[in-house]
Amino acid sequence: MLRKETNGIAWHEFEGLEGSGVIHAFLTRLGGASAPPFDTLNLGHTVGDDLAAVEENHERAFAELGIRREQVVSPYQVHGAHVRLVSQAHTGTTQPATDGLLTTTPGVALLLRFADCVPILLFDAKQRAVGIIHSGWKGAAGNIAAAAVTAFARHAGSRPGDLWAGIGPAIGPCCYEVGEEMADTISQISPEGIGVLRRREGGLYLDLPGLVRAQLAEAGVQQITLSDVCTACHTGEWFSHRAENGRTGRFGALAMLA
Ligand SMILES: [Zn+2]
């Protein structure tokens, strides 16, 4: 990924989308106003942080990305598998109980929030549609990745083979230890022949980005890029729910058609 930084706000972008007409950013935790343990660019309103600081963080991030607040649509994320089409009428709102947004309208900015769960950027250059999906293990259990591919087909006329997917910073198999019960669930939902559980030092570790990639591939997506950035390994730049024992902020993943 490409790392960019202006006025202390730092974000990562996938290479290969320059000139495609999609603006996107995975915002790091740097450059914000929040105090520990939400330091500093926390975009989560429901984690216990000072709300004035959270608002200030949004202002700073949008300013560097050249986005106006009135253009932004966010969902209230619930670890479900619902993906919603949004347009101009939804800007400035928070959508209830949704873990994926897509739009075909230029100038509508999608913002979702993360701390270990997998952010998926989906883009169809032919039909001009973009989306961001939030998939933790519950989202993966509900196969929100496949639900997103279906939503692109229904709302934008996208063929799965035309979709470009970028899997952003998330907790990696190096750090995501899971229990036996969850391992059973994961085994049942994993696409055939995909090994996403690894046993070492007596523990079981889940490759959640790998699972999401497999689900996207099974749904027909052929162009998939992984950031290979583990949030729990890099808490200097990313919020990690696991590595920071649940007391941390949320970083933003943002996308918009120019
Ligand atoms: Zn790690």
Short mmCIF file of C-alpha atoms and ligand atoms in Angstrom, two decimals:
data_model
loop_
_atom_site.label_atom_id
_atom_site.label_comp_id
_atom_site.label_asym_id
_atom_site.label_seq_id
_atom_site.Cartn_x
_atom_site.Cartn_y
_atom_site.Cartn_z
CA MET A 1 0.00 0.00 0.00
CA LEU A 2 1.01 3.61 -0.47
CA ARG A 3 1.40 5.69 2.67
CA LYS A 4 0.46 9.34 2.50
CA GLU A 5 0.69 12.03 5.14
CA THR A 6 -0.31 15.69 5.29
CA ASN A 7 -0.50 17.91 8.38
CA GLY A 8 0.06 14.90 10.64
CA ILE A 9 -2.88 12.91 9.21
CA ALA A 10 -1.55 9.67 7.69
CA TRP A 11 -3.39 7.16 5.56
CA HIS A 12 -2.77 4.20 3.28
CA GLU A 13 -4.11 3.68 -0.24
CA PHE A 14 -4.05 0.66 -2.50
CA GLU A 15 -1.76 0.98 -5.47
CA GLY A 16 -3.29 0.54 -8.88
CA LEU A 17 -6.39 2.68 -8.29
CA GLU A 18 -4.74 5.94 -9.36
CA GLY A 19 -6.70 7.51 -12.17
CA SER A 20 -9.59 5.07 -11.70
CA GLY A 21 -11.91 7.74 -10.38
CA VAL A 22 -12.22 6.25 -6.91
CA ILE A 23 -10.92 8.16 -3.91
CA HIS A 24 -10.13 5.94 -0.93
CA ALA A 25 -8.19 5.97 2.32
CA PHE A 26 -7.41 3.72 5.26
CA LEU A 27 -6.77 6.31 7.94
CA THR A 28 -4.15 5.51 10.56
CA ARG A 29 -4.56 6.58 14.19
CA LEU A 30 -2.05 9.41 13.74
CA GLY A 31 -2.74 13.13 13.77
CA GLY A 32 -5.89 13.26 15.89
CA ALA A 33 -6.97 14.99 19.09
CA SER A 34 -7.98 12.05 21.31
CA ALA A 35 -6.21 11.15 24.55
CA PRO A 36 -5.10 7.59 25.47
CA PRO A 37 -6.31 4.92 25.07
CA PHE A 38 -8.04 6.44 22.02
CA ASP A 39 -4.95 8.24 20.79
CA THR A 40 -5.20 9.89 18.55
CA LEU A 41 -7.40 9.81 15.42
CA ASN A 42 -10.28 7.87 16.92
CA LEU A 43 -13.39 7.98 14.70
CA GLY A 44 -15.54 5.79 16.95
CA HIS A 45 -18.38 7.53 18.79
CA THR A 46 -19.29 4.57 20.98
CA VAL A 47 -15.96 3.54 22.52
CA GLY A 48 -15.99 5.93 25.49
CA ASP A 49 -13.88 8.69 23.98
CA ASP A 50 -14.58 12.40 24.44
CA LEU A 51 -17.10 13.24 21.69
CA ALA A 52 -15.65 16.69 21.04
CA ALA A 53 -12.31 15.04 20.26
CA VAL A 54 -14.03 12.51 17.98
CA GLU A 55 -15.70 15.35 16.07
CA GLU A 56 -12.40 17.19 15.80
CA ASN A 57 -10.80 14.01 14.43
CA HIS A 58 -13.43 13.73 11.72
CA GLU A 59 -12.89 17.38 10.74
CA ARG A 60 -9.12 16.91 10.50
CA ALA A 61 -9.35 13.72 8.45
CA PHE A 62 -11.97 15.06 6.03
CA ALA A 63 -9.97 18.26 5.55
CA GLU A 64 -6.85 16.36 4.46
CA LEU A 65 -8.83 14.08 2.15
CA GLY A 66 -10.72 16.96 0.56
CA ILE A 67 -14.12 15.67 1.66
CA ARG A 68 -16.94 17.71 3.15
CA ARG A 69 -18.74 16.29 6.12
CA GLU A 70 -22.13 16.68 4.40
CA GLN A 71 -20.96 14.20 1.74
CA VAL A 72 -20.38 11.37 4.21
CA VAL A 73 -22.61 8.36 4.93
CA SER A 74 -21.77 5.99 7.79
CA PRO A 75 -23.48 2.92 9.14
CA TYR A 76 -24.09 1.83 12.70
CA GLN A 77 -22.05 -1.39 12.49
CA VAL A 78 -23.47 -4.46 14.20
CA HIS A 79 -21.32 -7.40 12.92
CA GLY A 80 -24.13 -8.46 10.63
CA ALA A 81 -24.22 -9.25 6.93
CA HIS A 82 -26.45 -6.48 5.61
CA VAL A 83 -25.15 -4.35 2.72
CA ARG A 84 -27.04 -1.19 1.78
CA LEU A 85 -27.13 0.94 -1.36
CA VAL A 86 -26.82 4.64 -0.56
CA SER A 87 -27.08 7.77 -2.68
CA GLN A 88 -27.24 11.54 -2.39
CA ALA A 89 -30.35 11.33 -0.20
CA HIS A 90 -28.38 9.48 2.49
CA THR A 91 -25.46 11.89 2.85
CA GLY A 92 -24.99 13.29 6.32
CA THR A 93 -26.77 10.32 7.90
CA THR A 94 -25.91 7.26 9.95
CA GLN A 95 -27.56 4.16 8.53
CA PRO A 96 -28.97 1.73 11.12
CA ALA A 97 -27.68 -1.83 11.51
CA THR A 98 -25.51 -2.08 8.42
CA ASP A 99 -22.02 -3.51 7.86
CA GLY A 100 -21.55 -2.65 4.22
CA LEU A 101 -22.32 0.37 2.07
CA LEU A 102 -22.17 0.76 -1.67
CA THR A 103 -22.92 3.65 -3.97
CA THR A 104 -23.04 4.47 -7.65
CA THR A 105 -23.30 8.21 -7.00
CA PRO A 106 -20.18 10.36 -7.41
CA GLY A 107 -19.48 12.59 -4.42
CA VAL A 108 -21.11 10.29 -1.86
CA ALA A 109 -18.40 9.36 0.65
CA LEU A 110 -18.66 6.05 2.53
CA LEU A 111 -17.04 5.83 5.97
CA LEU A 112 -16.77 2.68 8.09
CA ARG A 113 -14.80 2.10 11.30
CA PHE A 114 -12.40 -0.65 12.31
CA ALA A 115 -10.09 -2.06 14.98
CA ASP A 116 -9.02 -5.59 13.83
CA CYS A 117 -12.08 -6.52 11.74
CA VAL A 118 -11.47 -6.77 7.99
CA PRO A 119 -12.16 -3.72 5.83
CA ILE A 120 -13.00 -4.62 2.24
CA LEU A 121 -12.91 -2.02 -0.51
CA LEU A 122 -14.93 -3.10 -3.56
CA PHE A 123 -14.84 -1.24 -6.86
CA ASP A 124 -16.40 -1.85 -10.25
CA ALA A 125 -14.70 0.34 -12.84
CA LYS A 126 -17.20 -0.66 -15.56
CA GLN A 127 -20.44 0.07 -13.70
CA ARG A 128 -18.88 2.86 -11.61
CA ALA A 129 -19.76 1.52 -8.18
CA VAL A 130 -17.76 1.51 -4.94
CA GLY A 131 -18.34 -0.03 -1.54
CA ILE A 132 -16.78 -0.63 1.87
CA ILE A 133 -17.57 -3.74 3.89
CA HIS A 134 -16.89 -4.56 7.55
CA SER A 135 -16.19 -8.23 8.20
CA GLY A 136 -15.15 -9.50 11.59
CA TRP A 137 -15.50 -13.20 12.26
CA LYS A 138 -19.24 -12.80 12.74
CA GLY A 139 -19.49 -11.00 9.41
CA ALA A 140 -17.46 -13.82 7.88
CA ALA A 141 -19.77 -16.36 9.53
CA GLY A 142 -22.68 -14.60 7.81
CA ASN A 143 -20.56 -14.31 4.62
CA ILE A 144 -21.00 -10.58 4.22
CA ALA A 145 -18.35 -10.73 1.47
CA ALA A 146 -20.72 -12.78 -0.71
CA ALA A 147 -23.65 -10.56 0.32
CA ALA A 148 -21.67 -7.56 -0.92
CA VAL A 149 -21.01 -9.19 -4.29
CA THR A 150 -24.74 -9.93 -4.58
CA ALA A 151 -25.59 -6.34 -3.62
CA PHE A 152 -23.25 -5.00 -6.32
CA ALA A 153 -24.96 -7.25 -8.88
CA ARG A 154 -28.45 -6.21 -7.80
CA HIS A 155 -27.92 -2.47 -7.35
CA ALA A 156 -25.14 -1.67 -9.82
CA GLY A 157 -25.41 -4.47 -12.37
CA SER A 158 -21.87 -5.56 -11.49
CA ARG A 159 -20.51 -8.88 -12.71
CA PRO A 160 -18.38 -10.48 -9.97
CA GLY A 161 -15.52 -10.88 -12.42
CA ASP A 162 -15.41 -7.12 -12.93
CA LEU A 163 -15.07 -6.34 -9.22
CA TRP A 164 -11.76 -5.23 -7.77
CA ALA A 165 -11.34 -6.01 -4.06
CA GLY A 166 -8.81 -4.60 -1.63
CA ILE A 167 -8.52 -6.14 1.83
CA GLY A 168 -7.22 -3.47 4.19
CA PRO A 169 -5.37 -3.55 7.53
CA ALA A 170 -6.85 -6.17 9.88
CA ILE A 171 -5.74 -8.62 12.54
CA GLY A 172 -3.58 -11.31 10.92
CA PRO A 173 -2.97 -15.01 11.57
CA CYS A 174 0.11 -13.98 13.55
CA CYS A 175 -2.09 -12.54 16.31
CA TYR A 176 -5.68 -13.83 16.13
CA GLU A 177 -5.87 -16.71 18.59
CA VAL A 178 -9.31 -18.36 18.71
CA GLY A 179 -11.00 -20.99 20.87
CA GLU A 180 -12.04 -24.48 19.79
CA GLU A 181 -15.73 -23.57 19.58
CA MET A 182 -15.09 -20.68 17.24
CA ALA A 183 -12.67 -22.83 15.26
CA ASP A 184 -15.51 -25.31 14.68
CA THR A 185 -17.76 -22.53 13.37
CA ILE A 186 -14.99 -21.23 11.11
CA SER A 187 -14.33 -24.72 9.74
CA GLN A 188 -17.99 -25.04 8.80
CA ILE A 189 -18.18 -21.71 6.96
CA SER A 190 -14.79 -21.79 5.21
CA PRO A 191 -14.92 -22.42 1.47
CA GLU A 192 -13.85 -25.94 0.51
CA GLY A 193 -10.14 -26.62 0.72
CA ILE A 194 -9.20 -23.34 2.38
CA GLY A 195 -6.98 -23.66 5.43
CA VAL A 196 -7.50 -20.60 7.58
CA LEU A 197 -6.81 -22.13 10.99
CA ARG A 198 -3.25 -22.69 12.10
CA ARG A 199 -2.14 -24.50 15.23
CA ARG A 200 1.06 -23.48 16.91
CA GLU A 201 2.39 -23.43 20.47
CA GLY A 202 -0.77 -25.18 21.58
CA GLY A 203 -3.03 -22.41 20.28
CA LEU A 204 -5.27 -22.03 17.24
CA TYR A 205 -4.91 -18.96 15.08
CA LEU A 206 -7.37 -17.66 12.50
CA ASP A 207 -6.39 -16.08 9.20
CA LEU A 208 -9.43 -13.78 8.96
CA PRO A 209 -8.19 -11.78 5.94
CA GLY A 210 -7.47 -15.11 4.23
CA LEU A 211 -11.00 -16.32 4.99
CA VAL A 212 -12.51 -13.14 3.55
CA ARG A 213 -10.33 -13.46 0.46
CA ALA A 214 -11.54 -17.05 -0.01
CA GLN A 215 -15.17 -15.97 0.39
CA LEU A 216 -14.73 -13.21 -2.19
CA ALA A 217 -13.08 -15.65 -4.60
CA GLU A 218 -15.86 -18.19 -4.08
CA ALA A 219 -18.36 -15.41 -4.90
CA GLY A 220 -16.60 -14.87 -8.23
CA VAL A 221 -14.25 -11.96 -7.50
CA GLN A 222 -11.00 -12.49 -9.37
CA GLN A 223 -8.99 -9.36 -8.60
CA ILE A 224 -8.18 -9.39 -4.88
CA THR A 225 -5.35 -7.47 -3.24
CA LEU A 226 -4.33 -7.94 0.40
CA SER A 227 -2.69 -5.17 2.40
CA ASP A 228 -0.91 -7.73 4.58
CA VAL A 229 -0.85 -5.20 7.41
CA CYS A 230 -1.69 -6.73 10.81
CA THR A 231 -3.36 -4.19 13.08
CA ALA A 232 -2.35 -6.06 16.26
CA CYS A 233 1.32 -6.12 15.18
CA HIS A 234 1.30 -2.40 14.37
CA THR A 235 -0.56 -0.57 17.12
CA GLY A 236 1.66 2.46 16.51
CA GLU A 237 -0.37 3.13 13.37
CA TRP A 238 -3.60 1.16 13.79
CA PHE A 239 -6.16 0.58 16.52
CA SER A 240 -6.34 -3.05 17.61
CA HIS A 241 -9.21 -4.29 19.79
CA ARG A 242 -7.28 -7.48 20.61
CA ALA A 243 -3.82 -6.07 21.20
CA GLU A 244 -5.18 -3.22 23.31
CA ASN A 245 -7.54 -5.34 25.40
CA GLY A 246 -10.72 -3.77 24.09
CA ARG A 247 -9.83 -0.27 25.27
CA THR A 248 -8.99 1.56 22.06
CA GLY A 249 -10.34 3.66 19.23
CA ARG A 250 -11.56 2.98 15.68
CA PHE A 251 -9.81 3.95 12.49
CA GLY A 252 -11.67 4.94 9.36
CA ALA A 253 -11.86 3.39 5.92
CA LEU A 254 -13.29 5.77 3.37
CA ALA A 255 -14.25 5.56 -0.30
CA MET A 256 -15.93 7.83 -2.82
CA LEU A 257 -16.43 8.02 -6.56
CA ALA A 258 -14.84 11.22 -7.85
ZN ZN B 1 -0.01 -9.72 13.92
#
